[in-house]
CSV table of C-alpha atoms in Angstrom, one decimal:
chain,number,residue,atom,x,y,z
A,1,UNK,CA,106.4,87.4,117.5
A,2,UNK,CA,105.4,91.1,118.5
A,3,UNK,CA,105.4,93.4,115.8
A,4,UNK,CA,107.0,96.3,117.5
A,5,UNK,CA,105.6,100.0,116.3
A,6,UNK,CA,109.5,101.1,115.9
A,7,UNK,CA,108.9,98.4,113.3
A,8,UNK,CA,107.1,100.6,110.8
A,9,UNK,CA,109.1,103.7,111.0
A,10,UNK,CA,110.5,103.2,107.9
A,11,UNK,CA,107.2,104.8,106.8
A,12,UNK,CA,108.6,107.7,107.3
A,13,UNK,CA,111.2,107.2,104.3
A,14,UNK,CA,108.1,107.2,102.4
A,15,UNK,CA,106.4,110.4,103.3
A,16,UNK,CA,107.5,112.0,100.1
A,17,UNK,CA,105.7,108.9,97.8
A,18,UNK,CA,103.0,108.8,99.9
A,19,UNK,CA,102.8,112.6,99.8
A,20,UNK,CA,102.3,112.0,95.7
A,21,UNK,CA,100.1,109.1,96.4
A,22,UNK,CA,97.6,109.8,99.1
A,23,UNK,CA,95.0,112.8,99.4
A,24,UNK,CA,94.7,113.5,103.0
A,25,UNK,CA,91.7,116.0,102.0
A,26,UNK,CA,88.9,114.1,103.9
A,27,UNK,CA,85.2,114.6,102.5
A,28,UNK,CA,82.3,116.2,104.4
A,29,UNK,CA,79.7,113.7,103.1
A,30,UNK,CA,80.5,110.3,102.9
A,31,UNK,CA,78.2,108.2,100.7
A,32,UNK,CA,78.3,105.4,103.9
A,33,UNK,CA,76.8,105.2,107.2
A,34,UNK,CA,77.0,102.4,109.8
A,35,UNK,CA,74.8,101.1,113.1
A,36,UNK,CA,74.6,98.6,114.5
A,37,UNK,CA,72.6,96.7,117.1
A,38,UNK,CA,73.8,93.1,119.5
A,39,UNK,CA,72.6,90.4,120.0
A,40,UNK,CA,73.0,87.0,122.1
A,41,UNK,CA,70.5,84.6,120.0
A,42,UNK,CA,71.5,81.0,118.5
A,43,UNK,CA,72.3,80.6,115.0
A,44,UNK,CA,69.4,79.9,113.0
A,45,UNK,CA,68.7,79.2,109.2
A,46,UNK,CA,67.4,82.6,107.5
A,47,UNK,CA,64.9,82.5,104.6
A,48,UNK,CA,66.7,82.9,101.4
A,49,UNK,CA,67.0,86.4,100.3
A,50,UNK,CA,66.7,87.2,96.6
A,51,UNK,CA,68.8,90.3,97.0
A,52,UNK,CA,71.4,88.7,98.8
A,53,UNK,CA,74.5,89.0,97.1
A,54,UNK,CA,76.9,86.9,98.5
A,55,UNK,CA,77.7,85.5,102.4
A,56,UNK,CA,81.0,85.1,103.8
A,57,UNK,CA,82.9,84.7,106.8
A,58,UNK,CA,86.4,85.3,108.0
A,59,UNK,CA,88.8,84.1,111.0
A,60,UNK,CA,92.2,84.7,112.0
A,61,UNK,CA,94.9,83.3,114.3
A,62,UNK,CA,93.9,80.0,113.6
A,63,UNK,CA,96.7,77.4,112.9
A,64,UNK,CA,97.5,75.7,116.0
A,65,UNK,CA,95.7,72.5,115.7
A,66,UNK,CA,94.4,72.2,119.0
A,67,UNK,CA,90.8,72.0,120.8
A,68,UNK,CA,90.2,76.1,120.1
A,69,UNK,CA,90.9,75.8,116.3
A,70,UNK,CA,88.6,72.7,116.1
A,71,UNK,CA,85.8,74.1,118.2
A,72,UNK,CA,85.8,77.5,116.1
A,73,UNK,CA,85.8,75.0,112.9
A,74,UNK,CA,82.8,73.3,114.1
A,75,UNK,CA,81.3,76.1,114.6
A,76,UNK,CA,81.8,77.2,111.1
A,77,UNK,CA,81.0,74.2,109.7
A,78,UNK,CA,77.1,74.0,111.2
A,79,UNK,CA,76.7,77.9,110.4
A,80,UNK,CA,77.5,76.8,107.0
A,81,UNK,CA,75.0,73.7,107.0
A,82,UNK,CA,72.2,76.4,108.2
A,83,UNK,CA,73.2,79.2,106.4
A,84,UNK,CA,75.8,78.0,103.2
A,85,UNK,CA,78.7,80.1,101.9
A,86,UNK,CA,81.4,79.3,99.3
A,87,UNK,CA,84.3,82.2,100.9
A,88,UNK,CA,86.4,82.1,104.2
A,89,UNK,CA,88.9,85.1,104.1
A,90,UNK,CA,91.6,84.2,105.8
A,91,UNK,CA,93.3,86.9,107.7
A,92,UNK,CA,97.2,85.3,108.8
A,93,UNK,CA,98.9,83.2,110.7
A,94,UNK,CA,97.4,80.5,109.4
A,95,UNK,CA,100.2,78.0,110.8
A,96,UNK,CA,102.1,78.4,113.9
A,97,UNK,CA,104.8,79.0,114.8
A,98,UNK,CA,106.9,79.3,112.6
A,99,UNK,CA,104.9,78.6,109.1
A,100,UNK,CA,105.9,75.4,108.4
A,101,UNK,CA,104.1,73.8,105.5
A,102,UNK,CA,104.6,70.5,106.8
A,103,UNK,CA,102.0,71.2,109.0
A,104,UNK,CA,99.4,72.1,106.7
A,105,UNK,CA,97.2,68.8,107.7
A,106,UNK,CA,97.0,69.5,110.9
A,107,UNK,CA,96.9,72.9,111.4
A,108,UNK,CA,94.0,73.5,108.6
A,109,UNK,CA,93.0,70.5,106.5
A,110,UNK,CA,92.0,68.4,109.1
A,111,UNK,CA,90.1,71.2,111.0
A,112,UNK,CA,88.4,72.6,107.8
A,113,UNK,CA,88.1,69.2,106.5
A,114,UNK,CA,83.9,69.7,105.9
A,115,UNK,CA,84.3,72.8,104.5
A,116,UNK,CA,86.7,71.9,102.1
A,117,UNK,CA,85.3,68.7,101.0
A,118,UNK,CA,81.9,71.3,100.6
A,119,UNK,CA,83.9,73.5,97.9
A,120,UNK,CA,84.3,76.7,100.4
A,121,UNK,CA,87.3,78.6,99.0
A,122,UNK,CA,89.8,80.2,101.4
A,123,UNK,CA,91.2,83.0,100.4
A,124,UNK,CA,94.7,83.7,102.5
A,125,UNK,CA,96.6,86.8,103.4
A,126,UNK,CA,100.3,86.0,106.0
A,127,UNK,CA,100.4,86.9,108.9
A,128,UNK,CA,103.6,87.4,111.1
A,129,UNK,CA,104.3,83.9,112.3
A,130,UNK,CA,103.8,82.8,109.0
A,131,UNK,CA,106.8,84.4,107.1
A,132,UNK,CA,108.9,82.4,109.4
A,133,UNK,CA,109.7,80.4,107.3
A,134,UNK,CA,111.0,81.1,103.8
A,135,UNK,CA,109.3,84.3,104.1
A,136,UNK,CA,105.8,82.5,103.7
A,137,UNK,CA,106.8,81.3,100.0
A,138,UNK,CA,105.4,78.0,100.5
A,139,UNK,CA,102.0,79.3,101.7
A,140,UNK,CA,101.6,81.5,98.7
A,141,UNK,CA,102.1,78.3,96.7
A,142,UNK,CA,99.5,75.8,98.8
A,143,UNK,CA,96.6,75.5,96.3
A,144,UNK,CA,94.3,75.7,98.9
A,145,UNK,CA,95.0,79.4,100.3
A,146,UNK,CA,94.6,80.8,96.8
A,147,UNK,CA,97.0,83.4,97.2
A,148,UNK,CA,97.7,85.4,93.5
A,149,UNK,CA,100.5,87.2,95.1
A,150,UNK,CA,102.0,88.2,98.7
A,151,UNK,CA,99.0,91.1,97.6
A,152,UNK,CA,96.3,90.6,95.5
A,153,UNK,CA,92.8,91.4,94.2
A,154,UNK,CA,89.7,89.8,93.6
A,155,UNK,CA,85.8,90.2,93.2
A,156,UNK,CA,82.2,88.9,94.1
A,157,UNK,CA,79.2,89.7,92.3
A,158,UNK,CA,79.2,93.4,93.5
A,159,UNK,CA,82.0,93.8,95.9
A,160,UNK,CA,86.0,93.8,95.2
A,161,UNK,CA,88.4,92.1,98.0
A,162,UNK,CA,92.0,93.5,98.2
A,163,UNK,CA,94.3,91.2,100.4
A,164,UNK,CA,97.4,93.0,101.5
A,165,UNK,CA,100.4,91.9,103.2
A,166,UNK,CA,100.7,93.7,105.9
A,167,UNK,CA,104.4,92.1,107.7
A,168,UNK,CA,107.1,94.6,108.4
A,169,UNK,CA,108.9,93.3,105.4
A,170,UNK,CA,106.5,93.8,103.0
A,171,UNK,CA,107.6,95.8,99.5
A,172,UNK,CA,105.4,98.3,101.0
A,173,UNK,CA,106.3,101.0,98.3
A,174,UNK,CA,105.3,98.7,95.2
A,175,UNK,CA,101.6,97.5,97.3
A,176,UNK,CA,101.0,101.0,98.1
A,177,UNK,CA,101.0,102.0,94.6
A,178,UNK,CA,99.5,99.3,93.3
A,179,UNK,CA,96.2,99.6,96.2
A,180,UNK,CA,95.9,103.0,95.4
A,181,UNK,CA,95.8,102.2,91.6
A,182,UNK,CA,93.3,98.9,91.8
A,183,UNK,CA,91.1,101.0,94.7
A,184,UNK,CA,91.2,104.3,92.0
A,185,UNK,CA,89.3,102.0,88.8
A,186,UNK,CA,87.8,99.6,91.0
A,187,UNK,CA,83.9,100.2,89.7
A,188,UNK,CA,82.6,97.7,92.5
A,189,UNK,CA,79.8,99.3,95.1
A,190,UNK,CA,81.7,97.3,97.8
A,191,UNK,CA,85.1,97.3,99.0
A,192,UNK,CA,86.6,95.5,101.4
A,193,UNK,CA,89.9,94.9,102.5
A,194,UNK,CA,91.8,92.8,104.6
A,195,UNK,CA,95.5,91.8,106.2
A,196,UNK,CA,96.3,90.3,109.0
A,197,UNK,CA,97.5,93.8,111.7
A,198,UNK,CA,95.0,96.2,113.2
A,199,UNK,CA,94.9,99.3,112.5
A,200,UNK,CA,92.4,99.8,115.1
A,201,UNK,CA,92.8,97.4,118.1
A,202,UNK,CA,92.0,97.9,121.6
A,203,UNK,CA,93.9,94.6,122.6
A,204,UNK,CA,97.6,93.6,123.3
A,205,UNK,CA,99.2,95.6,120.6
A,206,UNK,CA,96.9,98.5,120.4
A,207,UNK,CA,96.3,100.7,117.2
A,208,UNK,CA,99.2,101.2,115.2
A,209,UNK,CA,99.3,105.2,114.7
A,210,UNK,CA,101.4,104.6,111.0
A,211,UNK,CA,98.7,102.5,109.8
A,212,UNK,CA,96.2,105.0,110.6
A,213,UNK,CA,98.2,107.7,108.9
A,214,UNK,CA,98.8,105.5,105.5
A,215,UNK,CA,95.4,103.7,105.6
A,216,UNK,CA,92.4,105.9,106.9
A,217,UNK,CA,92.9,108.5,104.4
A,218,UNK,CA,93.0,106.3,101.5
A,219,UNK,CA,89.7,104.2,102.7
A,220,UNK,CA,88.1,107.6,103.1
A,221,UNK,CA,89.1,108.7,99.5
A,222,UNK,CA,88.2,105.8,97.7
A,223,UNK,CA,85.2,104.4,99.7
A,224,UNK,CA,86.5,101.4,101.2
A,225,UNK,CA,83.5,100.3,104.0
A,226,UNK,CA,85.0,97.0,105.6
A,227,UNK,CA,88.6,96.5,106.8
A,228,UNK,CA,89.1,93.0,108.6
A,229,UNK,CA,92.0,91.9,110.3
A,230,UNK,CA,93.5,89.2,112.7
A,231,UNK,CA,96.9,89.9,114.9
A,232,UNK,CA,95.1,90.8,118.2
A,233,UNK,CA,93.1,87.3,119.6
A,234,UNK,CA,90.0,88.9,119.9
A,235,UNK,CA,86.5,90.6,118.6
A,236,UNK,CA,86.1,93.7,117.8
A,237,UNK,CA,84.3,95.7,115.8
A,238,UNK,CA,84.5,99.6,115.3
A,239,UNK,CA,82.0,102.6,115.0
A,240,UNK,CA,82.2,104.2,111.2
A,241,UNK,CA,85.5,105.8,111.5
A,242,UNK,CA,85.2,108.2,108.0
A,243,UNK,CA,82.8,105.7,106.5
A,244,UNK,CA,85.2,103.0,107.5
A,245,UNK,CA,84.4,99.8,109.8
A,246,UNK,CA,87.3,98.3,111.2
A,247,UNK,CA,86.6,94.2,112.4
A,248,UNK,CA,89.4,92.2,113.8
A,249,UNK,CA,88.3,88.0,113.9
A,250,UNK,CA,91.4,86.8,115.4
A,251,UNK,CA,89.8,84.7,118.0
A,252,UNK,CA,89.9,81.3,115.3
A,253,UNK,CA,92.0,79.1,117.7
A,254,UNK,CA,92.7,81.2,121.1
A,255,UNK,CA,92.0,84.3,123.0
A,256,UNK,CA,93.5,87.5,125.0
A,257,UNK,CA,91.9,89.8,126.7
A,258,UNK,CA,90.7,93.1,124.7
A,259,UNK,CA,89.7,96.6,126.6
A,260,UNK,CA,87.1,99.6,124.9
A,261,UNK,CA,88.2,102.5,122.9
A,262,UNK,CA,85.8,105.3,122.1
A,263,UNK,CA,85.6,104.0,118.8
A,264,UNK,CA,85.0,100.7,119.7
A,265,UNK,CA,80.7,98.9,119.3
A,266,UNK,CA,81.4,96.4,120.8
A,267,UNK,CA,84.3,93.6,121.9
A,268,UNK,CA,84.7,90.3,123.0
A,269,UNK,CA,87.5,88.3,124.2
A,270,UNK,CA,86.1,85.2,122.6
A,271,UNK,CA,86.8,81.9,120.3
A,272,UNK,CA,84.8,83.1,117.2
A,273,UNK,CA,84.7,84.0,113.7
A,274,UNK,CA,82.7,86.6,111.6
A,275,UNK,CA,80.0,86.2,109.6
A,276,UNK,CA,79.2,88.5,107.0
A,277,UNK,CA,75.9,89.1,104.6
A,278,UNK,CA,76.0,91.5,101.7
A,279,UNK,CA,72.9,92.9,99.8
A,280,UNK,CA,72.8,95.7,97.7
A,281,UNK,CA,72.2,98.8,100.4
A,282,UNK,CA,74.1,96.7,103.6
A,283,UNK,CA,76.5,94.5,104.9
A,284,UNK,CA,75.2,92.4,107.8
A,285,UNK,CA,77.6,91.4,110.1
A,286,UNK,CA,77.6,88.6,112.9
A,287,UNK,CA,80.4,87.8,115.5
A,288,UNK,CA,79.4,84.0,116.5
A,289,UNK,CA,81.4,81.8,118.9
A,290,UNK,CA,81.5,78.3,119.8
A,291,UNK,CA,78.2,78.0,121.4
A,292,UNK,CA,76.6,78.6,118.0
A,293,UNK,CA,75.5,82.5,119.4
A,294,UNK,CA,75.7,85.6,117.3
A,295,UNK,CA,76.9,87.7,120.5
A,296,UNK,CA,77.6,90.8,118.2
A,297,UNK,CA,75.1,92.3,115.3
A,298,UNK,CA,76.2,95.2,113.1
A,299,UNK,CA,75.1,96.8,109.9
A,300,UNK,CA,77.4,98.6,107.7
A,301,UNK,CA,74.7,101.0,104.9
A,302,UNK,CA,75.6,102.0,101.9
A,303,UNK,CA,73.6,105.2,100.9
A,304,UNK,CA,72.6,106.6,97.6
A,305,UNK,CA,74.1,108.7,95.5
């Protein structure tokens, strides 16, 4: 189903809350830098890392049970044997077409079978085809998406996850509030959030321009490094835009093709997922595809204060 920008223009009803909620005053030093650097080398085991604080991965698009979902799965499954993590986010539509739970066995505990059986805990946000049915009610309530809420909150040794829901019928003026409120005491060094629509995208549906208005200035003013996202069936990961990076994953079980913005490091219309490290000063992150390949390398820093 394609989410139409005309969609979102309720936004503008809410120009006088967000008005009182947001600070569009933008600050001249940000406390995060980014580079990056690519690379087309196989997946190898790294040496453990005392000051690694936690290794996660995330993938989007996936649900359709066929040969793409299974490949990306695989591909998943022997990054975890080389390099193991316990956290897959889950950025939407995590069962097509229409999100019908019946098909939960085939769409994602058959594929993920490994994983699960390992303990790794998926953490799900809905995407579009997802709220099909019932709204996506029975998805929040699958044990095995761990969803606290249609938007929720939770944390990792030193970094703090916010999963929103991002659908055009979202109660976006109770999950605006509430972001700005748990981004405002949130002590954690690292934020990151994540939904399933871009708000940078150089694919099919392109940026969404009220995204950009309600999000960028609220990432800025409360130091959010890492937004990830599915929706477009592609790679891509941005340049710092204000001290955010904007990754979309949504190649887990098919692909379209993806252009280059300005903005954009690099892109790839490829079956993948991302794979992310996080120490105390970066977060390294790897786009890998079904040939076991880390195709993209990039490096979000976190300075000093």
């Amino acid at each position: 189903m394609k989410l139409k920008r005309r969609q979102f223009l309720f936004f503008g009803s809410l120009s006088t809350l967000s008005a009182g909620i947001f600070s569009f005053l933008r600050s001249k030093n940000s406390n995060y830098t980014y580079t990056a650097a690519v690379a087309n080398t196989v997946v190898a085991a790294k040496p453990k890392t005392k000051d690694l604080l936690l290794r996660f991965v995330s993938v989007a698009d996936t649900g359709t049970g066929d040969s793409g979902q299974y490949s990306v799965a695989r591909a998943m499954t022997k990054y975890h044997g080389q390099n193991p993590y316990d956290l897959i986010l889950l950025a939407g539509d995590n069962i097509y077409t229409n999100g019908e739970i019946e098909k939960i066995n085939e769409v994602f505990e058959r594929p993920y079978a490994s994983l699960l059986q390992k303990g790794v805990k998926f953490q799900a946000v809905l995407g579009n085809h997802d709220i099909r049915t019932d709204n996506g009610y029975p998805q929040m309530k699958y044990v095995n998406f761990n969803m606290l809420g249609r938007f929720y909150t939770f944390r990792r040794e030193r970094i703090q996850f916010f999963a929103l829901d991002t659908n055009n019928n979202a109660d976006w003026k109770n999950q605006l509030v509430w972001l700005e409120n748990e981004l405002s005491i949130s002590n954690a060094p690292w934020k990151i959030v994540y939904g399933h629509h871009p708000i940078y995208a150089s694919g099919v549906y392109g940026s969404n321009p009220d995204f950009i208005k309600i999000f960028t200035p609220l990432f800025q003013k409360y130091g959010v490094q890492l937004y990830i996202n599915g929706h477009e069936h592609h790679y891509e990961r941005t340049k710092s835009i204000n001290g955010t990076t904007y990754l979309i994953c949504g190649g887990g079980a098919g692909t379209r093709p993806v252009d280059h913005s300005e903005w954009t490091d690099y892109s790839a219309s490829k079956l993948s997922f991302a794979a992310y490290e996080v120490y105390p000063d970066r977060i390294e992150i790897s786009g890998i595809d079904t040939d076991n390949r880390i195709f993209d390398k990039g490096i979000i820093s976190l300075k000093s204060t």
